[in-house]
Tab-separated table of N, CA and C in Angstrom:
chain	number	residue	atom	x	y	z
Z	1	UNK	N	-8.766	90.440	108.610
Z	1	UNK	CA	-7.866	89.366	108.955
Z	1	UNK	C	-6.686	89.312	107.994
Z	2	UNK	N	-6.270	89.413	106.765
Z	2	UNK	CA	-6.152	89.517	105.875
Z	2	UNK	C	-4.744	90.672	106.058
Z	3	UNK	N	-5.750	91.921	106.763
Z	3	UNK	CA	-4.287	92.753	106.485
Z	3	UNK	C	-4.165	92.790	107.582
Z	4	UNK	N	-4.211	92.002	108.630
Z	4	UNK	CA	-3.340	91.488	109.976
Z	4	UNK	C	-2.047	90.784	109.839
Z	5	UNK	N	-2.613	89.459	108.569
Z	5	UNK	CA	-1.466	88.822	108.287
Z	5	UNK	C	-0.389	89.503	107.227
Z	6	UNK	N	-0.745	90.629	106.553
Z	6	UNK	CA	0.110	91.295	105.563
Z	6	UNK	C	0.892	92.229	106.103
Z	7	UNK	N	0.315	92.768	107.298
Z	7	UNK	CA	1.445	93.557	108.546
Z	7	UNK	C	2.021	92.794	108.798
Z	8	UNK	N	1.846	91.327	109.816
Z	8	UNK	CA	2.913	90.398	110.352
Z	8	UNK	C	3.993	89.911	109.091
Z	9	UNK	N	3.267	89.771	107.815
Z	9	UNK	CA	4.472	89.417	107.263
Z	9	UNK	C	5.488	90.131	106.833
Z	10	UNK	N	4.633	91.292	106.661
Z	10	UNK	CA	5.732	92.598	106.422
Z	10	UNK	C	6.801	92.865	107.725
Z	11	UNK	N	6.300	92.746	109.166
Z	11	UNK	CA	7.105	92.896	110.233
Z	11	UNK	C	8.509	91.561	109.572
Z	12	UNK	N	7.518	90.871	109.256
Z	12	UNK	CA	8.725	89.695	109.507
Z	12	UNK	C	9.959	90.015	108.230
Z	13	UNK	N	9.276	90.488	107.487
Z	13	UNK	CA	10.274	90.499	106.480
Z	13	UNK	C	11.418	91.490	106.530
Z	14	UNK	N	10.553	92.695	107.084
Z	14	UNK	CA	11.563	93.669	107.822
Z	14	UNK	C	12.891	93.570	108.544
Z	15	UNK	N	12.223	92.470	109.927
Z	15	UNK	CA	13.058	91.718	110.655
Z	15	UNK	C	14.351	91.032	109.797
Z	16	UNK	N	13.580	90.013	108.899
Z	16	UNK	CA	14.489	89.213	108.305
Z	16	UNK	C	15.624	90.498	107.246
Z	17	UNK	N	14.832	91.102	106.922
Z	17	UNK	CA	16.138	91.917	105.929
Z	17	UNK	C	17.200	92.969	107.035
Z	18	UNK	N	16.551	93.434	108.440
Z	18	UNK	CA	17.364	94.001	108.780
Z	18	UNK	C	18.596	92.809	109.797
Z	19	UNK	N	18.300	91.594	109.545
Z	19	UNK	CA	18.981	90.922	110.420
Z	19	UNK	C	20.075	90.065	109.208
Z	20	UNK	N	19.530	90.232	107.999
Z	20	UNK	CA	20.707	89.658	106.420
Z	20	UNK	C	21.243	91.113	106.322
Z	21	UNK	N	21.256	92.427	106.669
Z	21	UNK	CA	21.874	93.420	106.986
Z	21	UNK	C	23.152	93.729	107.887
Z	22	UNK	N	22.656	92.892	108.992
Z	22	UNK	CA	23.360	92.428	110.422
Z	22	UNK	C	24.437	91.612	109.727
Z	23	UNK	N	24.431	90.445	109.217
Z	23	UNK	CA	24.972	89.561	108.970
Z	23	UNK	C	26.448	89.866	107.992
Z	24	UNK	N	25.522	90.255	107.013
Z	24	UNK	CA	26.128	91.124	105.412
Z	24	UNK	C	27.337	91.769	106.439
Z	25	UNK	N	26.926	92.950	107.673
Z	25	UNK	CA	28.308	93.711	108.163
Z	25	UNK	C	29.180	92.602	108.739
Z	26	UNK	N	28.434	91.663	109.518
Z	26	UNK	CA	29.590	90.997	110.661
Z	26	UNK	C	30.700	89.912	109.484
Z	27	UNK	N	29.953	89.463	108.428
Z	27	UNK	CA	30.822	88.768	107.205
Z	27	UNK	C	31.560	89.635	106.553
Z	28	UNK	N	31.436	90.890	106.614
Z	28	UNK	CA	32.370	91.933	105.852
Z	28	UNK	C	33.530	92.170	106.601
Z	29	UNK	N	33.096	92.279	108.040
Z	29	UNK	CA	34.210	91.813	109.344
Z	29	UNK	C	35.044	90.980	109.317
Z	30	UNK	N	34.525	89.695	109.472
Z	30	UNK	CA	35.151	88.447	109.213
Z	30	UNK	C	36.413	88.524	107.813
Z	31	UNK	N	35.912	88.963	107.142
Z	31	UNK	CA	36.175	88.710	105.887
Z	31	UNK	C	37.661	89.514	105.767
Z	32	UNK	N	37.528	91.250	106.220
Z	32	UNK	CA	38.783	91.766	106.468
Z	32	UNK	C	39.451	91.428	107.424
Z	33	UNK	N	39.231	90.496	108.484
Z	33	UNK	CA	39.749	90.083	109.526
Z	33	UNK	C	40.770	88.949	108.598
Z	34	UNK	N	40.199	88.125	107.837
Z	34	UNK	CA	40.613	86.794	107.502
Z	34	UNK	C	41.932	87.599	106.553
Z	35	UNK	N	41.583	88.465	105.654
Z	35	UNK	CA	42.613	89.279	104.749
Z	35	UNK	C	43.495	89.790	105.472
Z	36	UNK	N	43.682	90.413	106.731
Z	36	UNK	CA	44.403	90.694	107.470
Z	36	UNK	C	45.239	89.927	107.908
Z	37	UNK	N	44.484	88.317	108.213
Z	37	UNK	CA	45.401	87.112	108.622
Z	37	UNK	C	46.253	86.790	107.282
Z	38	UNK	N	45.748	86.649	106.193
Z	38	UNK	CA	46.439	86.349	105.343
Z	38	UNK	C	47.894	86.998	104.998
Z	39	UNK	N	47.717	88.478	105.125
Z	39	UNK	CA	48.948	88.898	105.613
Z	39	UNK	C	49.945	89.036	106.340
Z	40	UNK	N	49.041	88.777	107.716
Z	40	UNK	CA	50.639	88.560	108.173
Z	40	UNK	C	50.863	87.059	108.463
Z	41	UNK	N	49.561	86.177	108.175
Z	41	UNK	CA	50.328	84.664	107.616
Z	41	UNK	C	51.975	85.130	106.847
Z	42	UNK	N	51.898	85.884	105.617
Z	42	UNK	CA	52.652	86.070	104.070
Z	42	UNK	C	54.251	86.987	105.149
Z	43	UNK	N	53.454	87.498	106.010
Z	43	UNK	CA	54.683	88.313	106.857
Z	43	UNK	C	55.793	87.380	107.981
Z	44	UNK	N	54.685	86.097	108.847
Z	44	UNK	CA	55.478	85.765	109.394
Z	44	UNK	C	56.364	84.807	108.617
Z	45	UNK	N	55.623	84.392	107.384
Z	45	UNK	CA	56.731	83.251	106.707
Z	45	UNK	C	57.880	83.962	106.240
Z	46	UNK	N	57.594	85.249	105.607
Z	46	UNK	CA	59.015	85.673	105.447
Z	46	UNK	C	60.088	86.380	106.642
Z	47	UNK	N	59.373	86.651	107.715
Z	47	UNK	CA	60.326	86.690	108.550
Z	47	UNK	C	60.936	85.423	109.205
Z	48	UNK	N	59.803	84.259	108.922
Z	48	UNK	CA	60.626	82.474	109.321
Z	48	UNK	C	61.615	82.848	108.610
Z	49	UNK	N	61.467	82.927	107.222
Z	49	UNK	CA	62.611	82.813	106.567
Z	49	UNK	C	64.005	83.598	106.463
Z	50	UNK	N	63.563	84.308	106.790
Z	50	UNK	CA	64.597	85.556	107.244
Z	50	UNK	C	65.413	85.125	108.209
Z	51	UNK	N	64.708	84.531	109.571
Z	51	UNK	CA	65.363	83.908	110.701
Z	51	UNK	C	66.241	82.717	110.352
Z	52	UNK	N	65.807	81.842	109.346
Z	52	UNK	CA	66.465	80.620	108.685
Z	52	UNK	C	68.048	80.947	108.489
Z	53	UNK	N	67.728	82.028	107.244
Z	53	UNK	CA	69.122	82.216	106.913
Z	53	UNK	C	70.216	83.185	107.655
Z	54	UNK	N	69.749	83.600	108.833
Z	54	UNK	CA	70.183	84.324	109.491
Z	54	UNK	C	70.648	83.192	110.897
Z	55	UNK	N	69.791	82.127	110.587
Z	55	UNK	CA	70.274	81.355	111.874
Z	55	UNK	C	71.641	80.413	110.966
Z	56	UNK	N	71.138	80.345	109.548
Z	56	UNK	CA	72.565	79.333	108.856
Z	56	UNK	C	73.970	80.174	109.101
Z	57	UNK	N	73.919	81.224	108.321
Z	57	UNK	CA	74.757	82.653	109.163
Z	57	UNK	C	75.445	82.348	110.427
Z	58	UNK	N	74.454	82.498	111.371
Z	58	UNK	CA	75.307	82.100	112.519
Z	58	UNK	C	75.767	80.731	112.698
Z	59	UNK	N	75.210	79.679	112.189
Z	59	UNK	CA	75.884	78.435	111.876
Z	59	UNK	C	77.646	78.472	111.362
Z	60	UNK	N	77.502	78.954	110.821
Z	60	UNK	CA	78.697	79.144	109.575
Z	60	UNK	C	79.695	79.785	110.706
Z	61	UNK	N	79.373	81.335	111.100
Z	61	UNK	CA	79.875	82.121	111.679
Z	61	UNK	C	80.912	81.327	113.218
Z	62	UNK	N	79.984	80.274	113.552
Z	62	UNK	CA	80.635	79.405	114.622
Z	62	UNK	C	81.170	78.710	114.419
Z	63	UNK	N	80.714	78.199	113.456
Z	63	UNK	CA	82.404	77.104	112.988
Z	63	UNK	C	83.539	77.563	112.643
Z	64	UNK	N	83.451	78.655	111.880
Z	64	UNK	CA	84.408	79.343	111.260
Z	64	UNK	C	85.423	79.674	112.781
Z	65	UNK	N	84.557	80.423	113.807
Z	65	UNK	CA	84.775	80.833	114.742
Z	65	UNK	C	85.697	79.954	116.017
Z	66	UNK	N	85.161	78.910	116.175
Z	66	UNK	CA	85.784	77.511	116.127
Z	66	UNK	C	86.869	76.936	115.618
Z	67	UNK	N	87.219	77.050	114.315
Z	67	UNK	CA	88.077	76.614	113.620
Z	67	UNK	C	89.240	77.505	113.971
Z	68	UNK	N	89.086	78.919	113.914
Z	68	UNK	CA	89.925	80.021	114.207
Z	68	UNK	C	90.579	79.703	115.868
Z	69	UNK	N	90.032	79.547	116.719
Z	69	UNK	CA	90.032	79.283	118.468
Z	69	UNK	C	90.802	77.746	118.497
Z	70	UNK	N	90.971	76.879	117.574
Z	70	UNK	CA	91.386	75.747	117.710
Z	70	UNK	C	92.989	76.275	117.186
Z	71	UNK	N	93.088	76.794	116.249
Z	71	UNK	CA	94.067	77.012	115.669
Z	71	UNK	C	94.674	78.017	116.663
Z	72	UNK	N	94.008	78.779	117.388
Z	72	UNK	CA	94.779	79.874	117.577
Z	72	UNK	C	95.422	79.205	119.757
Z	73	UNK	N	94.494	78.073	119.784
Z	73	UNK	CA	95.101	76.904	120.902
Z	73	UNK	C	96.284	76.175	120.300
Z	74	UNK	N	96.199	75.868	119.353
Z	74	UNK	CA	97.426	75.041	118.934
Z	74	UNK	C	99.058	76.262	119.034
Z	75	UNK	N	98.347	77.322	118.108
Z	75	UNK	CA	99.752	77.979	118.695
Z	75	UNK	C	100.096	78.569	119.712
Z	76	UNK	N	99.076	78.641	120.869
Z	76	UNK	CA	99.060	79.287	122.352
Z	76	UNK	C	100.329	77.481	122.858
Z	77	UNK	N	100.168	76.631	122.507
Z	77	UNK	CA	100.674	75.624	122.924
Z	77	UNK	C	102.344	75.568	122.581
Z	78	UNK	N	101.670	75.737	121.418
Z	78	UNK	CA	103.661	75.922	120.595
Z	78	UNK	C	104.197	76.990	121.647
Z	79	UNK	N	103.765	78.331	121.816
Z	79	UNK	CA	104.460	78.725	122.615
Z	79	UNK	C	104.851	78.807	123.583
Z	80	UNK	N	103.715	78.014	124.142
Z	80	UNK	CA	104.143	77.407	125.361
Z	80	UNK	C	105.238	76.230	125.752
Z	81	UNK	N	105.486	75.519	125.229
Z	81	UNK	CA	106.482	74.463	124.572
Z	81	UNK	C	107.925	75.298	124.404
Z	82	UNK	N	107.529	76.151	123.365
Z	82	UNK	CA	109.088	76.971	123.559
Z	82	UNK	C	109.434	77.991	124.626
Z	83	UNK	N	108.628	78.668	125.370
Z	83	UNK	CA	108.987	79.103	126.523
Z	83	UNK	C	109.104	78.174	127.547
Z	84	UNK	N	108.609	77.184	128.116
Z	84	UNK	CA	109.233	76.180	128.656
Z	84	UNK	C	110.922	75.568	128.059
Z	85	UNK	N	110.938	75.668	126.688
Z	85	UNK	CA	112.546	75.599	126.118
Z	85	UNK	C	113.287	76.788	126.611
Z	86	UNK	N	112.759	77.615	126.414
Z	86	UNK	CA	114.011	79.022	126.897
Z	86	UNK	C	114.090	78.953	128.359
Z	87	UNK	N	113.173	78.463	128.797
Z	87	UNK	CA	113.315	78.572	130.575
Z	87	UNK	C	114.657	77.403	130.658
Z	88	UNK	N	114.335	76.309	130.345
Z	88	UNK	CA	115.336	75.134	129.908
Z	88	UNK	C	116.585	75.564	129.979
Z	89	UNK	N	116.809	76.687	128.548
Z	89	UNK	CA	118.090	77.143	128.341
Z	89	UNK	C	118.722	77.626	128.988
Z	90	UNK	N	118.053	78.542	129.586
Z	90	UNK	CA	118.611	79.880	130.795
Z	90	UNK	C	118.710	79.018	131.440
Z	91	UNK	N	118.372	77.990	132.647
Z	91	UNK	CA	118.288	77.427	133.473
Z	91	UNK	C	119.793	76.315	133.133
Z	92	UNK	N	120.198	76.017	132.324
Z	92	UNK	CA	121.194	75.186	131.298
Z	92	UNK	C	122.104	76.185	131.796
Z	93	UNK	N	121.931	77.368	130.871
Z	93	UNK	CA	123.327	78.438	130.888
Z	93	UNK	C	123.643	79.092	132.168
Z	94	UNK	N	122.612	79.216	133.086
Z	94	UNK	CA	123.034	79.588	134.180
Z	94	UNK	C	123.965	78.885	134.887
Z	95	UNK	N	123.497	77.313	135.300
Z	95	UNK	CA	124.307	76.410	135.218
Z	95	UNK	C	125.647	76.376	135.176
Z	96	UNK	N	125.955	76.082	133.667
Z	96	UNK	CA	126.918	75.911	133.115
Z	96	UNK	C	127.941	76.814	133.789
Z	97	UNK	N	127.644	78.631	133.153
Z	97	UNK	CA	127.919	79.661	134.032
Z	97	UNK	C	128.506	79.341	135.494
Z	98	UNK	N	127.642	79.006	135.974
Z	98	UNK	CA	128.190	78.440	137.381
Z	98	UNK	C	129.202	77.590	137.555
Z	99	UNK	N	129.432	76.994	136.803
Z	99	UNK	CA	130.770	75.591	136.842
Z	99	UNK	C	131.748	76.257	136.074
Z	100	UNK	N	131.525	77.499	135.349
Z	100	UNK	CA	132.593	77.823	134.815
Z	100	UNK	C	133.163	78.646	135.444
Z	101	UNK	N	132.463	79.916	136.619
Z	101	UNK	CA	132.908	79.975	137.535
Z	101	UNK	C	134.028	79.626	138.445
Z	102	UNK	N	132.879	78.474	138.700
Z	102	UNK	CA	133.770	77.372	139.744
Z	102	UNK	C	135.373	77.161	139.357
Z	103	UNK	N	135.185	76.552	138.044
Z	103	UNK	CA	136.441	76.000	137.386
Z	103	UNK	C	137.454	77.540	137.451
Z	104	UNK	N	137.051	78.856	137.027
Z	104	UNK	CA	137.585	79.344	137.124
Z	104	UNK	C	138.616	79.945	137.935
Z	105	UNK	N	137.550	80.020	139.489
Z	105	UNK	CA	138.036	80.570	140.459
Z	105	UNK	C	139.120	79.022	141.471
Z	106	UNK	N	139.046	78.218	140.853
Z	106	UNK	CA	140.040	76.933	140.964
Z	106	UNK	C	141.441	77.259	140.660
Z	107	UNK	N	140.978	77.940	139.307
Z	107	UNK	CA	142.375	78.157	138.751
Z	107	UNK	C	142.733	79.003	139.139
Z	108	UNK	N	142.394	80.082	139.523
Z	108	UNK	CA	143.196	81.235	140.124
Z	108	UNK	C	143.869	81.200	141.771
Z	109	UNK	N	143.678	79.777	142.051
Z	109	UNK	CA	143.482	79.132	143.403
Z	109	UNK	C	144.995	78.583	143.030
């Protein structure tokens, strides 16, 4: 009876060490799994950060960009303003031209 129960406990112990065997691998798993996360945790923050200053960058880049397009409306306007003046003028001197014409061909009348 005796070495009935010294086999079963030996089965069991067997059991139990090949199953803290089992375990021991799947935590060694886990474990490089978790180290793995930790890296590219360490990877995506520096590519957040990367994106940060690359998004201030383009911040900057649009205002600047902006500022340039406002300015460069203001003088699309000016010139518009003075080509509406030269149209003015010509339109003036043609005119004029014309009455001097007139006056002219009076006098030769």
């Amino acid at each position: 009876k005796l070495m009935e129960v010294h086999n079963n406990l030996e089965a069991k112990l067997s059991s139990i060490s090949s199953d803290k065997q089992d375990l021991e691998g799947r935590f060694r798993v886990l474990y490089d799994e978790h180290e793995n996360m930790k890296g590219s945790q360490v990877l995506l923050r520096s590519t957040h950060a990367g994106m940060k200053v690359t998004n201030q960058m383009l911040e900057t880049q649009t205002k600047e960009l902006s500022t340039k397009n406002d300015k460069l409306q203001r003088k699309v306007e000016i010139l518009e303003g003075q080509t509406k003046s030269v149209d003015q003028i010509r339109k003036e001197k043609t005119s004029l031209e014309s009455s001097l014409d007139d006056v002219t061909d009076q006098l030769k009348v």
